[in-house]
PDB file of C-alpha atoms in Angstrom:
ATOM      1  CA  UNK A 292      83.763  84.700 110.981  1.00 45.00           C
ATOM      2  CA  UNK A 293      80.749  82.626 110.434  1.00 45.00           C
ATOM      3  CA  UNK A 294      79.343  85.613 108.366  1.00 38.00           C
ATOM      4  CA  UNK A 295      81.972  85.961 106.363  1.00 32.00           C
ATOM      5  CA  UNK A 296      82.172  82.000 105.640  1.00 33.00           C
ATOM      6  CA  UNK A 297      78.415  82.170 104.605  1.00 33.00           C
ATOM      7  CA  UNK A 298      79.223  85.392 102.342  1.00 29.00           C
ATOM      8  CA  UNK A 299      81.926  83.450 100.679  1.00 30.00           C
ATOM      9  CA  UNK A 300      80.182  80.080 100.328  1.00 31.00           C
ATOM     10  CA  UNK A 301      77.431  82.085  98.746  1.00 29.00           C
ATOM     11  CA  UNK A 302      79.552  84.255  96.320  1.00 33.00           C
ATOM     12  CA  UNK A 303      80.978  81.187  94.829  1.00 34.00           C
ATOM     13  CA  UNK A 304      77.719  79.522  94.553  1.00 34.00           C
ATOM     14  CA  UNK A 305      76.224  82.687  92.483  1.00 34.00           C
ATOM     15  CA  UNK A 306      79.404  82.481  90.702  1.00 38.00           C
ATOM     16  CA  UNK A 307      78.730  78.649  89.485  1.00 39.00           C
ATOM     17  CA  UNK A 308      75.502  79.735  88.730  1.00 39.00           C
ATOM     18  CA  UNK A 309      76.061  82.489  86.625  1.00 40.00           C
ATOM     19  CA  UNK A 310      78.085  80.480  84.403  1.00 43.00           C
ATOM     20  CA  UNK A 311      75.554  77.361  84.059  1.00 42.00           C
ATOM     21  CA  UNK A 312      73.091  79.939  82.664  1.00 58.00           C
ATOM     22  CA  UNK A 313      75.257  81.417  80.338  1.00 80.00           C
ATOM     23  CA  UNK A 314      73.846  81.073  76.954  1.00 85.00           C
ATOM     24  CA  UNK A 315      75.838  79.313  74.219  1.00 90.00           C
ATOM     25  CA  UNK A 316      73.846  78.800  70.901  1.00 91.00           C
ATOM     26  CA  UNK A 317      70.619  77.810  69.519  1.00 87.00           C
ATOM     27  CA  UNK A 318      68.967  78.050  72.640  1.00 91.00           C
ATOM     28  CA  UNK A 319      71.423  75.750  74.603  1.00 95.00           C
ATOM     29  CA  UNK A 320      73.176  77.269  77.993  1.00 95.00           C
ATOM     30  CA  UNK A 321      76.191  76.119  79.465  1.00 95.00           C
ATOM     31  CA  UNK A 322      75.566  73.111  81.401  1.00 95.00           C
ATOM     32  CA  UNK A 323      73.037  71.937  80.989  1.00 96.00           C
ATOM     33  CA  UNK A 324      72.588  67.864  80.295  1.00 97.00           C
ATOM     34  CA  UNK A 325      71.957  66.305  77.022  1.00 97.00           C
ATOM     35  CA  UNK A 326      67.959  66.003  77.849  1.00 97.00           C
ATOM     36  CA  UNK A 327      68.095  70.045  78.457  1.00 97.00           C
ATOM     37  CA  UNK A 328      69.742  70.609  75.581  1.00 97.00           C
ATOM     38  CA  UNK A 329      67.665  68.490  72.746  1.00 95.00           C
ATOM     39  CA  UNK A 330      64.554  69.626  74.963  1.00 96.00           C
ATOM     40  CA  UNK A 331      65.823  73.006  73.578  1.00 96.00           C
ATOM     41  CA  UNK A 332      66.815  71.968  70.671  1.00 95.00           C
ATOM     42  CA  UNK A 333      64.798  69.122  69.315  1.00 95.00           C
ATOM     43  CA  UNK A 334      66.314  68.425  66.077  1.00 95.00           C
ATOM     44  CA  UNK A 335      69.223  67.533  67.373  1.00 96.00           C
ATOM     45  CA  UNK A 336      70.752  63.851  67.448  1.00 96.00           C
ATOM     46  CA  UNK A 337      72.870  61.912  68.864  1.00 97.00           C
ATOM     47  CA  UNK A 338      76.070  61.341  66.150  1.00 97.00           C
ATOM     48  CA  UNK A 339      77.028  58.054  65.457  1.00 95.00           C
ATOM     49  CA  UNK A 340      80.522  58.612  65.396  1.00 95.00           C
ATOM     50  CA  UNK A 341      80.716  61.875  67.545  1.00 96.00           C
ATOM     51  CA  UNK A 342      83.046  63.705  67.544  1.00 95.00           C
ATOM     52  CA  UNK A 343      85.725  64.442  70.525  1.00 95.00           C
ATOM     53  CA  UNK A 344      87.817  67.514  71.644  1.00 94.00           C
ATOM     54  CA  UNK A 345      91.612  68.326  72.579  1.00 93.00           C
ATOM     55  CA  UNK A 346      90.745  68.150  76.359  1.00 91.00           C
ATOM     56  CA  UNK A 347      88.400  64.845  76.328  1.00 93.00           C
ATOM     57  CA  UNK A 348      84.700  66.784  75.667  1.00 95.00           C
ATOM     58  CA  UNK A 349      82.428  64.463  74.044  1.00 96.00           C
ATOM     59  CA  UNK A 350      79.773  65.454  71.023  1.00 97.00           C
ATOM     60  CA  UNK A 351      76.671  64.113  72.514  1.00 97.00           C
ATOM     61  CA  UNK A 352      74.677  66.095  70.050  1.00 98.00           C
ATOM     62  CA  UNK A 353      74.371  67.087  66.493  1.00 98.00           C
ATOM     63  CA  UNK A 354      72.581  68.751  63.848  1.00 97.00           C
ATOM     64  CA  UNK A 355      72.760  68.989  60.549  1.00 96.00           C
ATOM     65  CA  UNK A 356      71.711  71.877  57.955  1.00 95.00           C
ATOM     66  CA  UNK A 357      72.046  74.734  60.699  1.00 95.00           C
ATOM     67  CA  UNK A 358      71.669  78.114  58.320  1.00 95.00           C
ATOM     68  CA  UNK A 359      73.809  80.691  59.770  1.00 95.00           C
ATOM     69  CA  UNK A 360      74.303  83.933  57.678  1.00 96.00           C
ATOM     70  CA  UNK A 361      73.339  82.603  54.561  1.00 95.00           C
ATOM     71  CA  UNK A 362      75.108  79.069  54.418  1.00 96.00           C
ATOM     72  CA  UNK A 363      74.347  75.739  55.870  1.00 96.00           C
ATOM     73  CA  UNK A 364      77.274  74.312  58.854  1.00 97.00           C
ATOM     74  CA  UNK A 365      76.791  71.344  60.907  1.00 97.00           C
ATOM     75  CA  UNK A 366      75.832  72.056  65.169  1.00 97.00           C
ATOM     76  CA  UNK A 367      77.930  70.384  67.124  1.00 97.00           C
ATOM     77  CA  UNK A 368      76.919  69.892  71.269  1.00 97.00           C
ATOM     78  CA  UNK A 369      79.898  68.795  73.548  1.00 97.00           C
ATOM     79  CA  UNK A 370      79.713  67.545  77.026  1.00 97.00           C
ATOM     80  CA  UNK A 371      82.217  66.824  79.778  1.00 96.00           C
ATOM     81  CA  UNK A 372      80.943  65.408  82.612  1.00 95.00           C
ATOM     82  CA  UNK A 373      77.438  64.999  81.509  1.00 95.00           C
ATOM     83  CA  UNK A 374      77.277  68.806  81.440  1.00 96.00           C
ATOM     84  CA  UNK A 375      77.644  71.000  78.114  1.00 97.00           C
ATOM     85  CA  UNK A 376      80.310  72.993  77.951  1.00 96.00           C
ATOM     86  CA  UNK A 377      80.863  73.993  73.640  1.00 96.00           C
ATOM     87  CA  UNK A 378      79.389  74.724  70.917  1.00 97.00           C
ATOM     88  CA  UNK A 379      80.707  74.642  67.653  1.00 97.00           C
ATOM     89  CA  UNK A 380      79.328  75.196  64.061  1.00 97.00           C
ATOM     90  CA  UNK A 381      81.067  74.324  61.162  1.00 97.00           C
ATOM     91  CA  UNK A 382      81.483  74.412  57.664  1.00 96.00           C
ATOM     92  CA  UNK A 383      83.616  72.863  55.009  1.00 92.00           C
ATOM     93  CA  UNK A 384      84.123  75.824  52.452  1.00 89.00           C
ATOM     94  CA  UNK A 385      85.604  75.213  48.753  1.00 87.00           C
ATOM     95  CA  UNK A 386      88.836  77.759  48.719  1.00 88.00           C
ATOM     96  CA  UNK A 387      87.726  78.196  44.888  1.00 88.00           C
ATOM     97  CA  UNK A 388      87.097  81.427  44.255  1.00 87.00           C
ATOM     98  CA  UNK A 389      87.011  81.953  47.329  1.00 90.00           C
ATOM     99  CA  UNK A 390      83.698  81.029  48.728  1.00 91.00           C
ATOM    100  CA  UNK A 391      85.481  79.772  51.993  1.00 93.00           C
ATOM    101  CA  UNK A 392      86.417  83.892  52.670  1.00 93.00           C
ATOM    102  CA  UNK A 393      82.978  84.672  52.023  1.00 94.00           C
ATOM    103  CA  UNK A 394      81.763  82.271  53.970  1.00 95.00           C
ATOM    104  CA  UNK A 395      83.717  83.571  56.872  1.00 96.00           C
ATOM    105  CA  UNK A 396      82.729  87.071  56.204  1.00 96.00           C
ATOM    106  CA  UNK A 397      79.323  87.167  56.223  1.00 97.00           C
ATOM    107  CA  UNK A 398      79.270  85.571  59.363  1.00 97.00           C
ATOM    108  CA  UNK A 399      82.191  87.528  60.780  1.00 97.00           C
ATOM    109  CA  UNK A 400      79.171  90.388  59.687  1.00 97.00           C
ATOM    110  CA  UNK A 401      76.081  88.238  61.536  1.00 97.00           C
ATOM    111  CA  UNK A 402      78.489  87.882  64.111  1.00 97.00           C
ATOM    112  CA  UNK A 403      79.047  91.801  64.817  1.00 96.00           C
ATOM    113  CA  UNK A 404      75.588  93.091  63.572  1.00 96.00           C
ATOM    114  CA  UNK A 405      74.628  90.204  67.268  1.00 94.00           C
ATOM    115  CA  UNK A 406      77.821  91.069  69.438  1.00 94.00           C
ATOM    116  CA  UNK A 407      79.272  94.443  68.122  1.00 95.00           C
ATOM    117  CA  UNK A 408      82.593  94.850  68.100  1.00 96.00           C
ATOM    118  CA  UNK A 409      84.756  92.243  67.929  1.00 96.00           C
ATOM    119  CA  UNK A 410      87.321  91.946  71.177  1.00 95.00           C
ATOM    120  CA  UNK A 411      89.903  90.894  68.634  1.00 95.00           C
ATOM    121  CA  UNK A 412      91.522  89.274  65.388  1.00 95.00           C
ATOM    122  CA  UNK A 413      94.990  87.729  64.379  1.00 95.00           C
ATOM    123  CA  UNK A 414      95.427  86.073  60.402  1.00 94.00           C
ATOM    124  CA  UNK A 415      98.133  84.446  59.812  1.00 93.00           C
ATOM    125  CA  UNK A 416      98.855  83.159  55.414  1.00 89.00           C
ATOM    126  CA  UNK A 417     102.382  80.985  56.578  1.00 88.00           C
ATOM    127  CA  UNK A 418     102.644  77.948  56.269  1.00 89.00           C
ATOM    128  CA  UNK A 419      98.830  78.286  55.769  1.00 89.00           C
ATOM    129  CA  UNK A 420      96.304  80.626  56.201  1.00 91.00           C
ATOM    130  CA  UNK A 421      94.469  81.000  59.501  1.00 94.00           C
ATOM    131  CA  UNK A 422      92.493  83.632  60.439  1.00 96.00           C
ATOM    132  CA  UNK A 423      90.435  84.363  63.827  1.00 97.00           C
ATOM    133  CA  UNK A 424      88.027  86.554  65.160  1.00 97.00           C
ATOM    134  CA  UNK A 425      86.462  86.734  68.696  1.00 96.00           C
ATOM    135  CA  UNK A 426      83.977  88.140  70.674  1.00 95.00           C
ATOM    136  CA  UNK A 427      83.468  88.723  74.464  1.00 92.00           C
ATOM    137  CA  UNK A 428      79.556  88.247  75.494  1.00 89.00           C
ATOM    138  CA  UNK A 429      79.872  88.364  79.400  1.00 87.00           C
ATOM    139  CA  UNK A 430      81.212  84.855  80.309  1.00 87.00           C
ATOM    140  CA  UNK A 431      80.559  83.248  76.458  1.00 92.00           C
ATOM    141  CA  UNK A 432      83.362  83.503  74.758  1.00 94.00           C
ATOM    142  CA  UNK A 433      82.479  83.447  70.676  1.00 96.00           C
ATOM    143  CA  UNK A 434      85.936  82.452  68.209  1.00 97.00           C
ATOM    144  CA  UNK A 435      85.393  82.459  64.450  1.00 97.00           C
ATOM    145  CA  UNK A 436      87.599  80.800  62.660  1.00 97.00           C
ATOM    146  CA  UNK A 437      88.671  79.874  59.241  1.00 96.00           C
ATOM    147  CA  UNK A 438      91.895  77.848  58.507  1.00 93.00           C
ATOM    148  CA  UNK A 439      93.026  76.366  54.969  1.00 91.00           C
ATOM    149  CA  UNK A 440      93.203  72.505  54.678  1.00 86.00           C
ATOM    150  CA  UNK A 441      93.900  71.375  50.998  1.00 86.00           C
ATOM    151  CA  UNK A 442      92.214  72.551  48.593  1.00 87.00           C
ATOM    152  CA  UNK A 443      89.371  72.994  51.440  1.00 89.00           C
ATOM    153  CA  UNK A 444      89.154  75.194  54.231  1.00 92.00           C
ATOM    154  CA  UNK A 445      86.766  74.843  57.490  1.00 95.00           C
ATOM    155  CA  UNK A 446      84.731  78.102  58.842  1.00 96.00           C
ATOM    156  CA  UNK A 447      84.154  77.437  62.272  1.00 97.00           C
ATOM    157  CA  UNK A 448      82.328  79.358  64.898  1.00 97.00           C
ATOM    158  CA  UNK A 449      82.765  78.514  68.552  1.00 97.00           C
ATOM    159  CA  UNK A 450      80.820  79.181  71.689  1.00 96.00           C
ATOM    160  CA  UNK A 451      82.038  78.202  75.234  1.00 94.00           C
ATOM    161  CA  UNK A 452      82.049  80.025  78.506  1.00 89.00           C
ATOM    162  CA  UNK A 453      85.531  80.136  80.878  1.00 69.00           C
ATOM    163  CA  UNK A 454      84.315  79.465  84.071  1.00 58.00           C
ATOM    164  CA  UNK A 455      85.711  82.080  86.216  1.00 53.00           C
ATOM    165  CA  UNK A 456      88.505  80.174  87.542  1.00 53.00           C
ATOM    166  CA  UNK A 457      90.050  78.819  84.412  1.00 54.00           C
ATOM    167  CA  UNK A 458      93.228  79.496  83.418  1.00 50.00           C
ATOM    168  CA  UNK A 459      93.448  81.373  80.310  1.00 52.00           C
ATOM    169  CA  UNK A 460      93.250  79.346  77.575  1.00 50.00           C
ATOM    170  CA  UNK A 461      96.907  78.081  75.359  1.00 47.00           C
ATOM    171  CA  UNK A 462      97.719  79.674  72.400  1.00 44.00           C
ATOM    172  CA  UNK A 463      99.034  76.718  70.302  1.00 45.00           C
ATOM    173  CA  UNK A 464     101.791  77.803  67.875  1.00 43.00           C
ATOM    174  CA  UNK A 465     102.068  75.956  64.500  1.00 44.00           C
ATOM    175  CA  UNK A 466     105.889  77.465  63.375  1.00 43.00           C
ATOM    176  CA  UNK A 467     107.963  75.285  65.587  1.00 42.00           C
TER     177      UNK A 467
END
């Protein structure tokens, strides 16, 4: 019984391990602390209005002027709990003539030429267009995404890893 308690205890611990090494972007794993990460990544700064997400993660770092397939987005670093856990690049692309689509093309192409095959896509034009494409690199999941506002539209690229006990992650629906 002991064994098996050691065996367990051990499992889970290579587990929790796996996933803090899991690289994210630009050199940056998952949790690793905001020192790690600009030791990494030394252009990187600390916002001074950061940025938060949906489920309370903090942007502890940024950097500007990240080229990614071509075209310049902004690096975004979030935290939660002093550990990193997302990445996110993005872009503000003028819809006219359509530089936004390119935008999201050529680094839906970077993106494939890195990863291969994508694990999936869904686009969506009503009430406004949306489109997604992701990737499955061991535990990092990789979304790009590209969804209309205004005249506007934002290309972003995201890199997080679902810890192995995660529940899988809510679709949220936009037609009522």
């Amino acid at each position: 019984m002991k064994t098996v308690i050691h065996l367990t205890i051990l499992a889970i611990a290579l587990q929790a391990s796996a996933a803090s090494a899991q690289a994210l972007w630009g050199g940056a794993a998952y949790g690793m602390d905001l020192a790690q990460v600009q030791a990494k990544v030394p252009q990187a700064r600390v916002p001074e209005s950061p940025d938060e997400l949906a489920g309370g993660e903090s942007e502890g770092l940024r950097v500007e002027g990240v080229e990614v397939a071509g075209h310049r987005f902004q690096a975004s670093y979030f935290f939660a709990g002093g550990a990193l856990v997302q990445v996110d690049l993005v872009q503000r692309a003028a819809r006219a003539g359509r530089a936004d689509l390119q935008v999201f093309q050529d680094v839906a192409t970077a993106l494939e030429a890195q990863h291969g095959a994508p694990a999936g896509s869904t686009q969506e034009d009503e009430p406004f267009e949306r489109r997604r494409v992701h990737w499955q690199v061991a535990d990092t999941q990789v979304a790009l995404l590209l969804f209309q506002v205004g005249d506007a539209s934002l290309v972003k690229a995201i890199y997080q890893v679902q810890p192995p006990d995660a529940p899988p992650p809510v679709r949220l629906r936009s037609d009522g």
